[in-house]
Short mmCIF file of C-alpha atoms and ligand atoms in Angstrom, two decimals:
data_model
loop_
_atom_site.label_atom_id
_atom_site.label_comp_id
_atom_site.label_asym_id
_atom_site.label_seq_id
_atom_site.Cartn_x
_atom_site.Cartn_y
_atom_site.Cartn_z
CA UNK A 1 0.03 0.10 -0.11
CA UNK A 2 1.25 3.39 -0.81
CA UNK A 3 0.51 6.19 1.50
CA UNK A 4 -0.17 9.29 -0.51
CA UNK A 5 1.49 12.58 0.55
CA UNK A 6 -1.08 14.69 2.24
CA UNK A 7 -0.17 17.93 0.49
CA UNK A 8 -0.17 16.28 -2.95
CA UNK A 9 -3.67 14.99 -2.18
CA UNK A 10 -4.60 18.56 -0.97
CA UNK A 11 -3.21 20.43 -3.70
CA UNK A 12 -3.53 17.98 -6.58
CA UNK A 13 0.07 18.31 -7.95
CA UNK A 14 3.56 18.44 -6.56
CA UNK A 15 4.67 21.99 -5.81
CA UNK A 16 6.26 23.58 -8.99
CA UNK A 17 9.33 25.44 -7.70
CA UNK A 18 9.38 28.96 -8.93
CA UNK A 19 12.46 30.70 -9.94
CA UNK A 20 12.27 33.30 -7.10
CA UNK A 21 13.92 36.67 -7.15
CA UNK A 22 16.90 37.35 -4.95
CA UNK A 23 15.59 40.86 -4.16
CA UNK A 24 12.42 39.66 -2.29
CA UNK A 25 12.13 37.37 0.52
CA UNK A 26 8.85 35.92 1.92
CA UNK A 27 8.16 34.25 5.12
CA UNK A 28 5.56 33.33 7.64
CA UNK A 29 5.94 34.17 11.31
CA UNK A 30 4.08 32.04 13.72
CA UNK A 31 4.29 31.08 17.36
CA UNK A 32 2.66 29.31 20.34
CA UNK A 33 1.21 26.34 18.45
CA UNK A 34 1.03 24.24 21.57
CA UNK A 35 0.91 20.89 19.90
CA UNK A 36 -0.33 18.26 22.50
CA UNK A 37 -2.69 20.71 24.33
CA UNK A 38 -5.95 19.08 25.36
CA UNK A 39 -4.68 15.61 24.39
CA UNK A 40 -6.05 13.85 27.43
CA UNK A 41 -9.34 15.39 27.46
CA UNK A 42 -10.52 15.28 24.02
CA UNK A 43 -9.35 13.71 20.63
CA UNK A 44 -10.90 16.23 18.34
CA UNK A 45 -9.85 19.27 20.31
CA UNK A 46 -6.23 18.12 20.51
CA UNK A 47 -6.26 17.53 16.78
CA UNK A 48 -7.22 21.27 16.43
CA UNK A 49 -3.68 22.29 17.42
CA UNK A 50 -2.15 19.95 14.72
CA UNK A 51 -4.72 21.43 12.24
CA UNK A 52 -3.68 25.00 13.05
CA UNK A 53 0.00 23.87 12.29
CA UNK A 54 -1.12 22.24 9.09
CA UNK A 55 -2.88 25.41 8.15
CA UNK A 56 0.33 27.34 8.64
CA UNK A 57 2.14 24.91 6.50
CA UNK A 58 -0.52 25.17 3.81
CA UNK A 59 -0.35 28.92 3.89
CA UNK A 60 3.47 28.74 3.35
CA UNK A 61 2.75 26.75 0.24
CA UNK A 62 0.01 28.90 -1.23
CA UNK A 63 2.03 32.01 -0.67
CA UNK A 64 5.15 30.66 -1.90
CA UNK A 65 7.18 31.70 1.12
CA UNK A 66 10.97 31.13 1.38
CA UNK A 67 10.76 29.90 5.04
CA UNK A 68 8.64 29.75 8.20
CA UNK A 69 9.89 30.92 11.69
CA UNK A 70 8.23 29.64 14.90
CA UNK A 71 8.72 31.54 17.94
CA UNK A 72 8.69 28.74 20.56
CA UNK A 73 5.98 26.73 22.47
CA UNK A 74 5.58 24.66 19.33
CA UNK A 75 4.69 21.87 21.88
CA UNK A 76 2.67 22.45 25.02
CA UNK A 77 4.76 20.22 27.26
CA UNK A 78 7.22 17.37 27.11
CA UNK A 79 4.24 14.95 27.23
CA UNK A 80 2.87 13.93 23.96
CA UNK A 81 0.94 10.74 22.97
CA UNK A 82 2.57 8.54 20.38
CA UNK A 83 -0.37 9.01 17.98
CA UNK A 84 -0.03 12.65 18.06
CA UNK A 85 3.64 12.86 17.65
CA UNK A 86 3.37 10.35 14.64
CA UNK A 87 0.80 12.54 13.03
CA UNK A 88 3.07 15.66 13.42
CA UNK A 89 6.12 13.82 12.06
CA UNK A 90 4.24 12.45 9.11
CA UNK A 91 2.87 15.89 8.31
CA UNK A 92 6.31 17.49 8.46
CA UNK A 93 7.76 14.68 6.25
CA UNK A 94 5.02 15.14 3.64
CA UNK A 95 5.66 19.01 3.81
CA UNK A 96 9.43 18.44 3.26
CA UNK A 97 8.85 16.01 0.36
CA UNK A 98 6.13 18.18 -1.33
CA UNK A 99 8.11 21.35 -1.10
CA UNK A 100 11.25 19.60 -2.09
CA UNK A 101 12.85 20.98 1.06
CA UNK A 102 12.48 24.53 -0.38
CA UNK A 103 10.60 25.99 2.51
CA UNK A 104 12.65 25.53 5.72
CA UNK A 105 10.94 25.63 9.09
CA UNK A 106 13.04 27.49 11.50
CA UNK A 107 12.18 27.21 15.26
CA UNK A 108 13.44 28.01 18.83
CA UNK A 109 12.50 26.27 22.10
CA UNK A 110 9.94 28.19 24.29
CA UNK A 111 9.33 27.64 27.98
CA UNK A 112 6.59 25.05 27.25
CA UNK A 113 8.89 23.01 24.98
CA UNK A 114 11.73 22.57 27.63
CA UNK A 115 10.02 21.76 30.78
CA UNK A 116 7.44 19.40 32.17
CA UNK A 117 4.42 21.45 32.73
CA UNK A 118 1.87 19.16 34.18
CA UNK A 119 0.89 16.63 36.79
CA UNK A 120 2.29 18.97 39.63
CA UNK A 121 5.92 18.14 39.14
CA UNK A 122 8.28 20.40 37.54
CA UNK A 123 11.63 19.15 36.95
CA UNK A 124 14.76 21.21 36.10
CA UNK A 125 15.68 21.47 32.33
CA UNK A 126 17.47 18.40 31.14
CA UNK A 127 18.05 19.82 27.81
CA UNK A 128 15.27 17.69 26.24
CA UNK A 129 12.56 18.68 23.83
CA UNK A 130 10.48 17.33 20.94
CA UNK A 131 11.90 20.13 18.75
CA UNK A 132 15.34 18.59 19.18
CA UNK A 133 13.88 15.27 17.96
CA UNK A 134 12.27 17.04 14.96
CA UNK A 135 15.59 18.76 14.24
CA UNK A 136 17.53 15.55 14.51
CA UNK A 137 15.14 14.04 11.87
CA UNK A 138 15.84 16.92 9.57
CA UNK A 139 12.28 18.08 9.64
CA UNK A 140 13.05 21.47 11.24
CA UNK A 141 16.03 23.78 11.81
CA UNK A 142 16.32 24.36 15.54
CA UNK A 143 18.36 27.47 16.28
CA UNK A 144 20.25 28.02 19.61
CA UNK A 145 22.89 30.40 20.68
CA UNK A 146 25.91 29.43 22.68
CA UNK A 147 25.85 32.24 25.29
CA UNK A 148 28.83 30.95 27.22
CA UNK A 149 31.14 31.41 24.07
CA UNK A 150 33.10 34.51 23.01
CA UNK A 151 31.08 36.99 20.75
CA UNK A 152 32.09 35.58 17.54
CA UNK A 153 31.00 32.04 18.30
CA UNK A 154 27.75 32.85 20.05
CA UNK A 155 25.76 32.40 16.88
CA UNK A 156 27.42 29.77 14.73
CA UNK A 157 25.90 29.30 11.24
CA UNK A 158 23.58 26.33 11.24
CA UNK A 159 25.34 23.21 10.05
CA UNK A 160 23.17 20.68 8.33
CA UNK A 161 25.59 17.77 9.15
CA UNK A 162 25.89 18.42 12.89
CA UNK A 163 22.29 19.95 12.86
CA UNK A 164 23.47 22.71 15.27
CA UNK A 165 23.83 26.44 15.02
CA UNK A 166 22.38 29.76 16.14
CA UNK A 167 21.72 31.44 12.86
CA UNK A 168 20.82 30.63 9.25
CA UNK A 169 20.96 32.65 6.12
CA UNK A 170 18.26 32.32 3.47
CA UNK A 171 18.90 34.71 0.37
CA UNK A 172 19.77 38.18 2.01
CA UNK A 173 17.98 37.42 5.36
CA UNK A 174 19.76 36.19 8.38
CA UNK A 175 17.75 34.59 11.11
CA UNK A 176 19.19 34.50 14.58
CA UNK A 177 17.74 32.53 17.29
CA UNK A 178 18.03 31.16 20.83
CA UNK A 179 16.01 29.01 23.18
CA UNK A 180 13.91 30.55 26.01
CA UNK A 181 16.15 32.44 28.21
CA UNK A 182 14.05 32.48 31.44
CA UNK A 183 12.34 35.31 33.02
CA UNK A 184 15.21 37.69 33.06
CA UNK A 185 17.00 37.56 29.69
CA UNK A 186 18.22 41.21 29.57
CA UNK A 187 21.78 40.29 30.18
CA UNK A 188 21.67 37.60 27.59
CA UNK A 189 20.22 39.91 25.13
CA UNK A 190 23.09 42.43 25.35
CA UNK A 191 25.46 39.60 24.73
CA UNK A 192 23.39 38.70 21.67
CA UNK A 193 23.42 42.26 20.45
CA UNK A 194 27.20 42.13 20.50
CA UNK A 195 27.24 38.73 18.62
CA UNK A 196 24.90 39.86 15.80
CA UNK A 197 26.64 41.04 12.76
CA UNK A 198 25.11 44.07 11.07
CA UNK A 199 26.28 43.97 7.43
CA UNK A 200 25.28 46.10 4.57
CA UNK A 201 22.73 44.34 2.15
CA UNK A 202 21.54 41.86 4.94
CA UNK A 203 18.30 41.94 6.77
CA UNK A 204 18.42 40.52 10.36
CA UNK A 205 15.70 38.72 12.10
CA UNK A 206 16.08 37.81 15.84
CA UNK A 207 13.80 34.92 17.00
CA UNK A 208 12.99 34.97 20.70
CA UNK A 209 10.58 33.78 23.22
CA UNK A 210 9.70 36.51 25.51
CA UNK A 211 6.85 39.13 26.11
CA UNK A 212 6.95 42.74 26.25
CA UNK A 213 5.77 44.51 29.51
CA UNK A 214 2.41 46.22 29.03
CA UNK A 215 1.22 44.16 26.16
CA UNK A 216 -0.79 41.79 28.31
CA UNK A 217 -2.53 42.75 31.57
CA UNK A 218 -0.98 41.35 34.72
CA UNK A 219 1.67 39.29 32.71
CA UNK A 220 5.25 40.15 33.32
CA UNK A 221 7.26 41.05 30.25
CA UNK A 222 10.54 42.70 29.34
CA UNK A 223 10.68 46.56 29.43
CA UNK A 224 10.72 47.99 26.08
CA UNK A 225 13.36 50.52 26.85
CA UNK A 226 15.69 47.72 27.88
CA UNK A 227 15.84 46.26 24.40
CA UNK A 228 15.96 49.35 22.29
CA UNK A 229 19.75 48.69 21.76
CA UNK A 230 18.78 45.61 19.79
CA UNK A 231 17.22 47.90 17.17
CA UNK A 232 20.67 48.91 15.73
CA UNK A 233 21.36 45.26 14.80
CA UNK A 234 17.93 43.54 14.45
CA UNK A 235 15.49 44.71 11.66
CA UNK A 236 12.70 42.29 12.70
CA UNK A 237 12.48 41.10 16.34
CA UNK A 238 10.40 37.98 15.98
CA UNK A 239 8.68 37.07 19.21
CA UNK A 240 6.47 34.28 20.73
CA UNK A 241 5.28 33.85 24.18
CA UNK A 242 2.40 36.16 24.65
CA UNK A 243 -0.73 34.62 23.22
CA UNK A 244 -2.05 37.97 22.20
CA UNK A 245 -0.82 39.56 19.03
CA UNK A 246 1.03 42.85 19.13
CA UNK A 247 3.30 44.89 16.82
CA UNK A 248 5.57 47.62 18.32
CA UNK A 249 7.38 50.47 16.61
CA UNK A 250 7.24 48.59 13.24
CA UNK A 251 10.18 46.30 14.31
CA UNK A 252 8.86 43.94 17.20
CA UNK A 253 6.26 41.33 16.00
CA UNK A 254 4.34 38.81 18.07
CA UNK A 255 1.77 36.84 16.24
CA UNK A 256 -0.06 35.37 19.19
CA UNK A 257 -1.00 31.59 19.63
CA UNK A 258 -2.22 29.66 16.51
CA UNK A 259 -5.27 28.03 18.38
CA UNK A 260 -6.69 29.09 21.59
CA UNK A 261 -4.68 27.23 24.31
CA UNK A 262 -7.00 28.42 27.03
CA UNK A 263 -10.37 30.01 26.95
CA UNK A 264 -9.04 33.61 27.43
CA UNK A 265 -7.02 33.18 24.07
CA UNK A 266 -10.22 33.31 22.39
CA UNK A 267 -10.69 36.98 23.25
CA UNK A 268 -7.29 37.96 21.84
CA UNK A 269 -6.41 38.96 18.30
CA UNK A 270 -4.24 36.09 17.25
CA UNK A 271 -2.82 34.53 13.95
CA UNK A 272 0.33 34.55 11.81
CA UNK A 273 2.18 37.32 9.95
CA UNK A 274 2.93 36.93 6.22
CA UNK A 275 5.93 39.18 5.65
CA UNK A 276 7.80 40.20 2.51
CA UNK A 277 11.06 41.79 2.57
CA UNK A 278 12.08 43.55 -0.80
CA UNK A 279 15.13 45.29 -1.51
CA UNK A 280 14.63 48.59 -3.31
CA UNK A 281 17.79 50.34 -4.35
CA UNK A 282 19.85 50.37 -1.15
CA UNK A 283 16.78 49.93 1.19
CA UNK A 284 14.72 47.19 2.56
CA UNK A 285 11.00 47.64 2.28
CA UNK A 286 8.88 45.45 4.52
CA UNK A 287 5.21 44.50 4.01
CA UNK A 288 3.38 42.68 6.83
CA UNK A 289 0.04 41.01 6.32
CA UNK A 290 -1.94 39.62 9.34
CA UNK A 291 -3.59 36.30 8.53
CA UNK A 292 -6.12 34.84 11.04
CA UNK A 293 -6.37 31.05 11.23
CA UNK A 294 -9.59 29.06 10.90
CA UNK A 295 -9.62 27.93 14.62
CA UNK A 296 -12.28 25.94 16.39
CA UNK A 297 -15.55 27.75 17.07
CA UNK A 298 -16.47 28.53 20.55
CA UNK A 299 -19.55 29.73 22.50
CA UNK A 300 -20.17 31.10 25.94
CA UNK A 301 -23.34 30.43 27.78
CA UNK A 302 -24.11 31.69 31.32
CA UNK A 303 -26.65 29.85 33.34
CA UNK A 304 -28.15 31.31 36.55
CA UNK A 305 -29.31 28.86 39.23
CA UNK A 306 -32.11 30.60 40.90
CA UNK A 307 -32.61 28.40 43.99
CA UNK A 308 -30.54 26.12 46.00
CA UNK A 309 -30.34 22.67 44.48
CA UNK A 310 -29.51 19.74 46.65
CA UNK A 311 -28.61 16.84 44.46
CA UNK A 312 -26.53 16.09 41.44
CA UNK A 313 -29.30 14.62 39.36
CA UNK A 314 -31.48 17.74 39.59
CA UNK A 315 -28.57 19.91 38.78
CA UNK A 316 -27.85 17.89 35.62
CA UNK A 317 -31.51 17.94 34.55
CA UNK A 318 -31.83 21.61 35.01
CA UNK A 319 -28.73 22.56 33.15
CA UNK A 320 -29.41 20.10 30.26
CA UNK A 321 -33.06 21.56 29.97
CA UNK A 322 -31.87 25.18 29.84
CA UNK A 323 -29.07 24.31 27.36
CA UNK A 324 -31.67 22.66 25.15
CA UNK A 325 -33.28 26.05 24.70
CA UNK A 326 -30.04 28.00 24.50
CA UNK A 327 -28.36 25.66 21.96
CA UNK A 328 -31.25 24.53 19.73
CA UNK A 329 -29.75 26.43 16.72
CA UNK A 330 -26.78 24.17 16.71
CA UNK A 331 -26.46 21.82 13.75
CA UNK A 332 -26.45 18.18 14.54
CA UNK A 333 -25.19 16.94 11.23
CA UNK A 334 -21.73 18.30 11.22
CA UNK A 335 -18.80 16.02 11.88
CA UNK A 336 -16.71 16.92 14.82
CA UNK A 337 -13.54 17.25 12.88
CA UNK A 338 -15.32 20.38 11.30
CA UNK A 339 -14.12 23.46 13.26
CA UNK A 340 -17.69 24.78 13.12
CA UNK A 341 -18.78 22.33 15.79
CA UNK A 342 -18.13 24.38 18.83
CA UNK A 343 -16.49 24.06 22.12
CA UNK A 344 -18.80 25.23 24.87
CA UNK A 345 -17.80 27.41 27.83
CA UNK A 346 -20.47 27.19 30.47
CA UNK A 347 -20.44 29.83 33.21
CA UNK A 348 -22.56 28.70 36.21
CA UNK A 349 -23.87 31.65 38.40
CA UNK A 350 -26.58 32.29 40.92
CA UNK A 351 -27.18 30.29 44.11
CA UNK A 352 -24.54 27.73 44.92
CA UNK A 353 -25.84 24.16 45.03
CA UNK A 354 -25.59 22.49 48.44
CA UNK A 355 -24.11 19.43 46.97
CA UNK A 356 -20.72 19.34 45.03
CA UNK A 357 -21.26 19.33 41.35
CA UNK A 358 -19.93 16.13 39.69
CA UNK A 359 -18.11 18.10 36.72
CA UNK A 360 -16.96 14.93 34.91
CA UNK A 361 -20.40 13.47 34.86
CA UNK A 362 -22.04 16.82 33.94
CA UNK A 363 -19.58 17.39 31.12
CA UNK A 364 -20.11 13.92 29.75
CA UNK A 365 -23.91 14.41 29.78
CA UNK A 366 -23.63 17.74 27.99
CA UNK A 367 -21.27 16.39 25.39
CA UNK A 368 -23.52 13.39 24.81
CA UNK A 369 -26.67 15.55 24.27
CA UNK A 370 -25.50 18.41 22.23
CA UNK A 371 -23.47 18.72 18.92
CA UNK A 372 -20.41 20.24 20.55
CA UNK A 373 -16.89 19.00 20.71
CA UNK A 374 -16.12 19.74 24.39
CA UNK A 375 -17.43 21.73 27.39
CA UNK A 376 -15.67 23.59 30.04
CA UNK A 377 -17.59 24.33 33.24
CA UNK A 378 -16.69 27.45 35.36
CA UNK A 379 -18.49 27.68 38.70
CA UNK A 380 -18.84 31.32 39.76
CA UNK A 381 -21.73 31.14 42.30
CA UNK A 382 -22.44 33.79 44.72
CA UNK A 383 -21.45 33.20 48.27
CA UNK A 384 -24.44 31.68 50.13
CA UNK A 385 -26.28 34.07 52.33
CA UNK A 386 -26.11 31.50 55.21
CA UNK A 387 -22.42 31.48 55.10
CA UNK A 388 -22.45 35.18 54.95
CA UNK A 389 -24.76 35.45 58.09
CA UNK A 390 -22.48 33.08 59.84
CA UNK A 391 -19.53 35.21 59.16
CA UNK A 392 -21.29 38.26 60.40
CA UNK A 393 -22.40 36.66 63.60
CA UNK A 394 -18.99 35.33 64.22
MN1 MN B 1 2.73 29.90 24.94
#
């Protein structure tokens, strides 16, 4: 049996390599794909993250880009189920074959790629990541700087034999990158600035995994003033980390997460950047287009419990009945692989039930009853009056 290349099946024919101009470079900047997210909870939902990655690869093909850069958190943790990893490896292999290796995927490790992030245990970095595996298989280019080395050796050109290096040149663009540098990368960044070569006729991209202070509420980031010095040597600072998209001063770019890794991500502007750098006389001209990815549909419903409910069965019945009227417009005939089948975020408000809600059972009931892919339940009940009375009397 021959297994057909996914991209050939999708696009009909093999990619015809175009004679591309040396004076124009096109790339896609994406980040925070979080492969492996939701994998224990829901098969379809976890495939959404792989689907978003696939969409990025398809965009790279349809827009004839020269390369893709990924700003870290490509994987959501060190844990990934074998079936999911197999799917990702096969997809990248098909992409490499289809494009005849003409579109390189350049990545760095984000904080999620390099540490165990679940099950309550957080071990120290041991230098492992799934990106290192993909790099060793020749499916991606993983960049990392040697920050202990003298300036000239911090960013060694990527060597395809040893599969190591901190920079790579494609046409007249040079991409520099390093893994996630922790929460205080300032001293590393000044070291990097010294190591970045600013040469006439070359356009420098620095690929990093950190956020900028003030771009997301209550999330720490780096002070913008403290990285101004990079501007002299970096033409395009390509970031990942914050899941909310931002562009600063026309040189700092953060695309945001590809899929919503948590419910709040849905409220952010997110997507990928399609960038074209053209050389006009002695100057580079940059054009940036924001592309939104398809992503899974989601709906929020708020349900007020108006009286105190004492047993779980009643809670389930009441919630299901209310949802039947709220969700009656949903189409029962779409397959869950279709991103139009929504994920439901259910906010429970009103009077707190006197029994503990069995969320697992409730979620299963809701998923079995409605054409949704998954449900998340948020319990935001008012404090019961009784408790409040007791509190006041005490
Ligand atoms: Mn992330």
